[in-house]
Amino acid sequence: MRDRLSFPGLLSDRVAASRARGEGVVVLESSVFAQGLAIPANRQAATRMLAAVEAQGAVPAVTAVARGVPRVGLDGEDLERFLCRTGVRKVSARDLPVCMAQRADGATTVAATLVLGALAGLTVFATGGIGGVHRDAPFDESADLVELARTPMLVVCAGAKSILDLPATLERLETLGVPVVGYRTRELPGFFTTGTGLSLDASVESPEEAADLWRHHRALGRSGSVLLVQPPPPESALSADIVGEATVHALAQARKAGVRGGAVTPFLLSEIERRTAGGSVHANLALLEANASLGAQIAVVLAHDRALNETS
Ligand code: PSU
Ligand code: MN
C-alpha cells in the first residue's frame, strides 16, 4: 500500500508546514460550499469558517478533488473555482476514484472528506450538518453514516440536517458505534434549531473535555468517528415550527419534481431557504462559523498534547 503522506499533492504547502510545526489543523468539507449553499452565501461561509479557524490559532484545510487530484488544504484559484461552482460535482466516498480518474473537480461531502482527512492523518473536522436517514425514503441513507463508522475523526457539527429522519439517524449512529456527544447540551440539535426533543447520553463542556473524550476513544483503538454536536448560536437559530413547516413543504416539492439521489439534499436546502426568507441561510452561516471555531479550539488542545508527548 502507498504511504499516505507520499500521496502526491495531497497536503497543501501551508497544511504540511503547520503539521510539521505541530499546529492544530481543522479539516473542512467543500460540498457545503459548492452544492449546499447558493452563491453568494457559499463564499461568506468559506470566508467566515477560514477566519474562525485562524482566529483560534489553527490552520484550515478544505478538502476536494481538484482536476482529479485529491487535496487537503484547497486555496487560491482552486478554492475560487469551487466557490464559482461551475462544473464542480458532488463527490461522496465512493465517487472519489471516479472523479480522480476523470480528472474532474469534485466537492467532497462529509463521507469523502473523512476519507481524505484520515488519509492525511488529520483528526478534527468541522462542518454544518451530516447526512443521515432520509424521511419517507427507506433506501436513501447518506454514505456519511457508514463512513463515520469506519473513519476515525472528531467531527464537529450541528447534528444532521432537519430534512432527515432524525430519530432514525440517531438510531443508526448507535448501531454503527458512533458516539454522539453534545457540546454544552444534552439534546440533539436540529441544525437550524437548537433542539429536536431527542436526548443525548453524554455532553462535554469545554474543548479540553472534548479532546479528552477523543483520547479515550482512540485509546480503545476505535476505528470510527466521534460526533460532537453543537447547537446553532441562539441568536441565529430558527424555531422548530418554522423549520418543520418549511421542511414538509420542501419534501413535497422534491417528490413532485422527482428529485433523486445526491440531488435531494441541495434541492431541499434551497426550498427551505425560500420558505424561511433566508433565515435558514443566516443560521447555516452562523453555525458553520461556530463549528469551525470550536473545531479549531479542540485542534489546538490536541496539538498541544502532541507537543508535550513528544518532548517528554
Ligand atoms: N448539510 C448542509 N449542507 C450540505 C450538506 C450537509 O447543511 O451541503 C452536504 C454535506 O456535504 C453532506 C451531504 O455530507 O450534504 C450529504 O448528502 P447525501 O445525503 O446525498 O449523502
Ligand atoms: Mn442520499
Short mmCIF file of C-alpha atoms and ligand atoms in Angstrom, two decimals:
data_model
loop_
_atom_site.label_atom_id
_atom_site.label_comp_id
_atom_site.label_asym_id
_atom_site.label_seq_id
_atom_site.Cartn_x
_atom_site.Cartn_y
_atom_site.Cartn_z
CA MET A 1 0.00 0.00 0.00
CA ARG A 2 1.13 3.51 -0.75
CA ASP A 3 2.31 5.59 2.19
CA ARG A 4 -0.43 8.14 2.76
CA LEU A 5 1.90 11.11 3.06
CA SER A 6 3.59 10.26 -0.21
CA PHE A 7 0.24 10.65 -1.94
CA PRO A 8 1.32 13.30 -4.43
CA GLY A 9 -0.08 16.77 -3.87
CA LEU A 10 -2.46 15.73 -1.10
CA LEU A 11 -1.46 18.31 1.51
CA SER A 12 -1.12 21.96 0.59
CA ASP A 13 2.22 23.54 1.50
CA ARG A 14 0.56 25.51 4.25
CA VAL A 15 -1.10 22.50 5.86
CA ALA A 16 2.07 20.41 5.52
CA ALA A 17 4.12 23.17 7.17
CA SER A 18 1.69 23.65 10.02
CA ARG A 19 1.61 19.90 10.66
CA ALA A 20 5.38 19.83 10.74
CA ARG A 21 5.33 22.67 13.27
CA GLY A 22 2.82 20.72 15.36
CA GLU A 23 -0.01 23.26 14.96
CA GLY A 24 -3.69 22.41 15.05
CA VAL A 25 -5.40 21.74 11.72
CA VAL A 26 -9.15 21.72 11.07
CA VAL A 27 -10.45 19.82 8.08
CA LEU A 28 -13.41 21.40 6.23
CA GLU A 29 -15.63 19.83 3.55
CA SER A 30 -16.24 21.56 0.20
CA SER A 31 -19.69 20.21 -0.77
CA VAL A 32 -21.30 22.73 1.56
CA PHE A 33 -19.59 25.48 -0.47
CA ALA A 34 -20.19 24.04 -3.94
CA GLN A 35 -23.65 22.50 -3.52
CA GLY A 36 -25.12 23.10 -0.07
CA LEU A 37 -25.17 26.88 -0.10
CA ALA A 38 -26.04 29.18 -3.01
CA ILE A 39 -23.85 31.98 -4.34
CA PRO A 40 -23.02 34.38 -2.60
CA ALA A 41 -23.72 32.71 0.78
CA ASN A 42 -21.22 29.97 -0.04
CA ARG A 43 -18.37 32.47 -0.24
CA GLN A 44 -19.43 34.07 3.04
CA ALA A 45 -19.44 30.64 4.62
CA ALA A 46 -15.93 29.88 3.38
CA THR A 47 -14.58 33.25 4.45
CA ARG A 48 -16.14 33.03 7.90
CA MET A 49 -15.05 29.43 8.51
CA LEU A 50 -11.46 30.01 7.44
CA ALA A 51 -11.24 33.16 9.56
CA ALA A 52 -12.82 31.42 12.56
CA VAL A 53 -10.23 28.63 12.43
CA GLU A 54 -7.35 31.08 12.08
CA ALA A 55 -8.66 33.26 14.91
CA GLN A 56 -8.10 30.30 17.26
CA GLY A 57 -4.54 29.81 16.08
CA ALA A 58 -5.25 26.75 13.91
CA VAL A 59 -4.97 26.16 10.17
CA PRO A 60 -7.98 25.37 7.94
CA ALA A 61 -7.75 22.53 5.42
CA VAL A 62 -10.54 22.45 2.83
CA THR A 63 -10.75 19.07 1.12
CA ALA A 64 -11.71 18.49 -2.52
CA VAL A 65 -10.67 16.71 -5.67
CA ALA A 66 -9.20 19.45 -7.89
CA ARG A 67 -8.84 18.46 -11.55
CA GLY A 68 -8.58 14.86 -10.45
CA VAL A 69 -6.12 15.41 -7.61
CA PRO A 70 -7.32 14.77 -4.04
CA ARG A 71 -6.40 17.76 -1.90
CA VAL A 72 -6.36 18.70 1.75
CA GLY A 73 -5.86 22.44 2.03
CA LEU A 74 -7.53 23.81 -1.09
CA ASP A 75 -6.78 27.53 -1.53
CA GLY A 76 -6.21 30.34 -4.02
CA GLU A 77 -7.51 29.83 -7.55
CA ASP A 78 -8.53 26.25 -6.84
CA LEU A 79 -10.80 27.27 -3.99
CA GLU A 80 -12.13 30.08 -6.17
CA ARG A 81 -13.23 27.56 -8.83
CA PHE A 82 -15.19 25.64 -6.22
CA LEU A 83 -16.90 28.81 -5.00
CA CYS A 84 -17.95 29.60 -8.58
CA ARG A 85 -19.37 26.07 -8.66
CA THR A 86 -19.49 25.66 -12.45
CA GLY A 87 -18.61 22.12 -13.41
CA VAL A 88 -17.99 21.08 -9.81
CA ARG A 89 -19.65 17.76 -9.00
CA LYS A 90 -20.72 16.47 -5.59
CA VAL A 91 -18.39 13.68 -4.51
CA SER A 92 -19.16 11.16 -1.78
CA ALA A 93 -16.69 8.49 -0.65
CA ARG A 94 -17.39 6.03 -3.44
CA ASP A 95 -17.16 8.74 -6.11
CA LEU A 96 -13.57 9.70 -5.24
CA PRO A 97 -11.74 7.30 -7.59
CA VAL A 98 -14.12 8.06 -10.47
CA CYS A 99 -13.61 11.80 -10.03
CA MET A 100 -9.84 11.29 -9.94
CA ALA A 101 -9.80 9.06 -13.00
CA GLN A 102 -11.86 11.60 -14.94
CA ARG A 103 -9.57 14.47 -13.83
CA ALA A 104 -12.70 16.29 -12.65
CA ASP A 105 -13.42 18.90 -9.98
CA GLY A 106 -15.27 17.26 -7.09
CA ALA A 107 -16.59 18.89 -3.93
CA THR A 108 -16.37 16.46 -1.03
CA THR A 109 -19.30 15.55 1.21
CA VAL A 110 -18.77 14.57 4.84
CA ALA A 111 -18.13 10.95 3.77
CA ALA A 112 -15.50 11.87 1.17
CA THR A 113 -13.95 14.45 3.50
CA LEU A 114 -13.49 11.76 6.15
CA VAL A 115 -11.63 9.64 3.62
CA LEU A 116 -9.25 12.45 2.63
CA GLY A 117 -8.84 13.83 6.15
CA ALA A 118 -7.90 10.42 7.52
CA LEU A 119 -5.60 9.78 4.56
CA ALA A 120 -3.76 12.95 5.56
CA GLY A 121 -3.57 11.75 9.18
CA LEU A 122 -5.68 14.62 10.50
CA THR A 123 -8.10 14.45 13.42
CA VAL A 124 -10.54 17.34 13.67
CA PHE A 125 -13.20 18.04 11.06
CA ALA A 126 -15.81 20.81 11.33
CA THR A 127 -18.95 21.12 9.25
CA GLY A 128 -22.63 22.11 9.36
CA GLY A 129 -24.84 19.04 9.29
CA ILE A 130 -24.10 15.46 8.42
CA GLY A 131 -26.26 13.39 6.09
CA GLY A 132 -28.41 10.64 7.53
CA VAL A 133 -31.53 8.60 7.01
CA HIS A 134 -33.95 10.39 4.69
CA ARG A 135 -37.65 10.63 5.56
CA ASP A 136 -40.13 8.60 3.51
CA ALA A 137 -37.19 7.00 1.75
CA PRO A 138 -36.14 3.75 3.39
CA PHE A 139 -33.39 3.21 0.86
CA ASP A 140 -31.85 6.65 0.93
CA GLU A 141 -29.35 6.73 3.73
CA SER A 142 -26.35 9.02 3.41
CA ALA A 143 -22.97 7.36 2.98
CA ASP A 144 -21.86 9.79 5.70
CA LEU A 145 -23.15 7.34 8.32
CA VAL A 146 -21.15 4.27 7.29
CA GLU A 147 -18.08 6.38 6.64
CA LEU A 148 -18.37 7.84 10.16
CA ALA A 149 -18.42 4.26 11.42
CA ARG A 150 -15.13 3.36 9.80
CA THR A 151 -13.04 6.53 9.75
CA PRO A 152 -11.57 7.92 12.95
CA MET A 153 -12.06 11.68 13.14
CA LEU A 154 -13.58 14.05 15.64
CA VAL A 155 -16.43 15.65 13.70
CA VAL A 156 -17.95 18.90 14.98
CA CYS A 157 -21.40 19.60 13.53
CA ALA A 158 -24.85 20.92 14.41
CA GLY A 159 -26.44 17.49 14.14
CA ALA A 160 -27.98 16.13 11.00
CA LYS A 161 -29.94 18.25 8.57
CA SER A 162 -33.52 18.95 9.61
CA ILE A 163 -34.78 17.45 6.35
CA LEU A 164 -33.83 13.98 7.60
CA ASP A 165 -35.49 11.42 9.82
CA LEU A 166 -33.58 12.40 12.96
CA PRO A 167 -34.70 9.63 15.35
CA ALA A 168 -33.77 7.04 12.70
CA THR A 169 -30.44 8.76 12.06
CA LEU A 170 -29.62 8.73 15.77
CA GLU A 171 -30.51 5.02 15.98
CA ARG A 172 -28.29 4.21 13.03
CA LEU A 173 -25.38 6.08 14.63
CA GLU A 174 -25.88 3.98 17.73
CA THR A 175 -25.90 0.75 15.71
CA LEU A 176 -22.76 1.87 13.91
CA GLY A 177 -20.97 2.55 17.19
CA VAL A 178 -20.50 6.28 16.64
CA PRO A 179 -20.61 8.24 19.93
CA VAL A 180 -22.87 11.31 19.64
CA VAL A 181 -21.86 13.83 22.28
CA GLY A 182 -23.46 17.21 22.90
CA TYR A 183 -21.36 20.33 23.26
CA ARG A 184 -22.91 22.05 26.27
CA THR A 185 -26.21 20.33 25.54
CA ARG A 186 -27.95 17.02 26.34
CA GLU A 187 -30.30 17.35 23.37
CA LEU A 188 -29.57 16.60 19.72
CA PRO A 189 -29.51 19.96 17.92
CA GLY A 190 -31.71 20.23 14.83
CA PHE A 191 -29.21 22.02 12.60
CA PHE A 192 -31.35 25.16 12.12
CA THR A 193 -32.92 24.70 15.57
CA THR A 194 -31.27 24.39 18.97
CA GLY A 195 -33.15 21.22 19.87
CA THR A 196 -35.06 18.26 18.49
CA GLY A 197 -36.51 16.73 21.63
CA LEU A 198 -34.10 13.80 21.18
CA SER A 199 -31.91 13.34 24.22
CA LEU A 200 -28.21 12.51 24.24
CA ASP A 201 -26.47 10.34 26.80
CA ALA A 202 -23.39 12.49 27.07
CA SER A 203 -22.11 16.02 26.79
CA VAL A 204 -18.86 17.90 27.23
CA GLU A 205 -18.45 21.45 28.47
CA SER A 206 -15.12 22.56 27.03
CA PRO A 207 -12.63 21.94 24.20
CA GLU A 208 -10.37 20.26 26.78
CA GLU A 209 -13.12 17.80 27.72
CA ALA A 210 -13.80 17.11 24.05
CA ALA A 211 -10.11 16.41 23.47
CA ASP A 212 -10.05 14.11 26.49
CA LEU A 213 -13.02 12.16 25.18
CA TRP A 214 -11.24 11.79 21.85
CA ARG A 215 -8.13 10.41 23.57
CA HIS A 216 -10.19 7.72 25.29
CA HIS A 217 -11.92 6.84 22.05
CA ARG A 218 -8.55 6.37 20.37
CA ALA A 219 -7.04 4.56 23.31
CA LEU A 220 -9.65 1.87 22.72
CA GLY A 221 -8.45 1.59 19.15
CA ARG A 222 -11.88 2.51 17.85
CA SER A 223 -11.86 2.88 14.10
CA GLY A 224 -14.84 5.20 13.79
CA SER A 225 -15.53 8.88 14.40
CA VAL A 226 -16.84 10.78 17.38
CA LEU A 227 -19.67 13.17 16.55
CA LEU A 228 -19.62 16.31 18.66
CA VAL A 229 -22.88 18.19 18.19
CA GLN A 230 -23.16 21.89 18.91
CA PRO A 231 -26.45 23.82 18.63
CA PRO A 232 -26.52 26.83 16.26
CA PRO A 233 -25.76 30.14 18.03
CA PRO A 234 -29.00 31.12 19.84
CA GLU A 235 -29.37 34.47 18.07
CA SER A 236 -29.42 32.79 14.65
CA ALA A 237 -31.42 29.64 15.47
CA LEU A 238 -34.87 29.22 13.92
CA SER A 239 -38.00 28.00 15.67
CA ALA A 240 -38.91 24.34 15.31
CA ASP A 241 -42.36 25.31 13.93
CA ILE A 242 -40.96 27.35 11.08
CA VAL A 243 -38.37 24.74 10.13
CA GLY A 244 -40.92 21.93 10.43
CA GLU A 245 -43.37 23.66 8.11
CA ALA A 246 -40.68 24.59 5.57
CA THR A 247 -39.33 21.05 5.59
CA VAL A 248 -42.68 19.39 4.95
CA HIS A 249 -43.23 21.76 2.05
CA ALA A 250 -39.74 21.14 0.63
CA LEU A 251 -40.19 17.37 0.82
CA ALA A 252 -43.48 17.63 -1.06
CA GLN A 253 -41.81 19.75 -3.76
CA ALA A 254 -38.97 17.26 -4.11
CA ARG A 255 -41.43 14.41 -4.51
CA LYS A 256 -43.38 16.34 -7.14
CA ALA A 257 -40.21 17.21 -9.04
CA GLY A 258 -38.96 13.61 -8.84
CA VAL A 259 -35.60 14.64 -7.38
CA ARG A 260 -33.39 11.64 -6.56
CA GLY A 261 -30.02 10.60 -5.15
CA GLY A 262 -27.35 13.17 -4.48
CA ALA A 263 -29.55 15.99 -5.77
CA VAL A 264 -32.03 15.57 -2.90
CA THR A 265 -30.03 17.36 -0.21
CA PRO A 266 -29.19 20.53 -2.21
CA PHE A 267 -32.78 20.72 -3.53
CA LEU A 268 -34.34 20.53 -0.07
CA LEU A 269 -31.94 23.07 1.40
CA SER A 270 -32.73 25.61 -1.31
CA GLU A 271 -36.50 25.10 -0.91
CA ILE A 272 -36.16 25.72 2.83
CA GLU A 273 -34.18 28.88 2.15
CA ARG A 274 -37.08 30.20 0.08
CA ARG A 275 -39.66 29.26 2.72
CA THR A 276 -37.77 30.89 5.59
CA ALA A 277 -36.98 34.06 3.61
CA GLY A 278 -33.27 33.48 4.02
CA GLY A 279 -33.47 32.77 7.75
CA SER A 280 -32.11 29.30 7.16
CA VAL A 281 -29.04 30.71 5.40
CA HIS A 282 -28.37 33.12 8.24
CA ALA A 283 -28.50 30.21 10.71
CA ASN A 284 -26.43 27.99 8.41
CA LEU A 285 -23.60 30.55 8.16
CA ALA A 286 -23.60 31.22 11.89
CA LEU A 287 -23.42 27.53 12.83
CA LEU A 288 -20.73 26.78 10.27
CA GLU A 289 -18.61 29.56 11.74
CA ALA A 290 -19.27 28.44 15.32
CA ASN A 291 -18.39 24.83 14.49
CA ALA A 292 -15.18 25.87 12.72
CA SER A 293 -14.23 27.88 15.79
CA LEU A 294 -14.95 25.03 18.21
CA GLY A 295 -13.11 22.55 15.97
CA ALA A 296 -10.10 24.86 15.98
CA GLN A 297 -10.13 25.17 19.77
CA ILE A 298 -10.11 21.38 20.08
CA ALA A 299 -7.40 21.01 17.40
CA VAL A 300 -5.21 23.43 19.35
CA VAL A 301 -5.65 21.42 22.57
CA LEU A 302 -4.79 18.17 20.77
CA ALA A 303 -1.76 19.75 19.08
CA HIS A 304 -0.55 21.00 22.45
CA ASP A 305 -0.86 17.45 23.87
CA ARG A 306 1.09 16.01 20.98
CA ALA A 307 3.84 18.54 21.55
CA LEU A 308 4.00 17.62 25.26
CA ASN A 309 4.17 13.91 24.48
CA GLU A 310 6.96 14.41 22.01
CA THR A 311 9.14 16.35 24.42
CA SER A 312 8.54 14.15 27.47
N1 PSU B 1 -25.55 19.79 5.30
C1 PSU B 1 -25.72 21.04 4.87
N2 PSU B 1 -25.30 21.37 3.64
C2 PSU B 1 -24.72 20.45 2.83
C3 PSU B 1 -24.54 19.14 3.29
C4 PSU B 1 -24.96 18.85 4.53
O1 PSU B 1 -26.26 21.86 5.57
O2 PSU B 1 -24.35 20.80 1.73
C5 PSU B 1 -23.84 18.13 2.42
C6 PSU B 1 -22.69 17.51 3.19
O3 PSU B 1 -21.56 17.52 2.38
C7 PSU B 1 -23.17 16.10 3.47
C8 PSU B 1 -24.00 15.83 2.24
O4 PSU B 1 -22.12 15.20 3.63
O5 PSU B 1 -24.70 17.06 2.06
C9 PSU B 1 -24.94 14.67 2.41
O6 PSU B 1 -25.51 14.39 1.18
P1 PSU B 1 -26.21 12.98 0.92
O7 PSU B 1 -27.46 12.98 1.76
O8 PSU B 1 -26.51 12.98 -0.57
O9 PSU B 1 -25.22 11.92 1.32
MN MN B 2 -28.56 10.50 -0.13
#
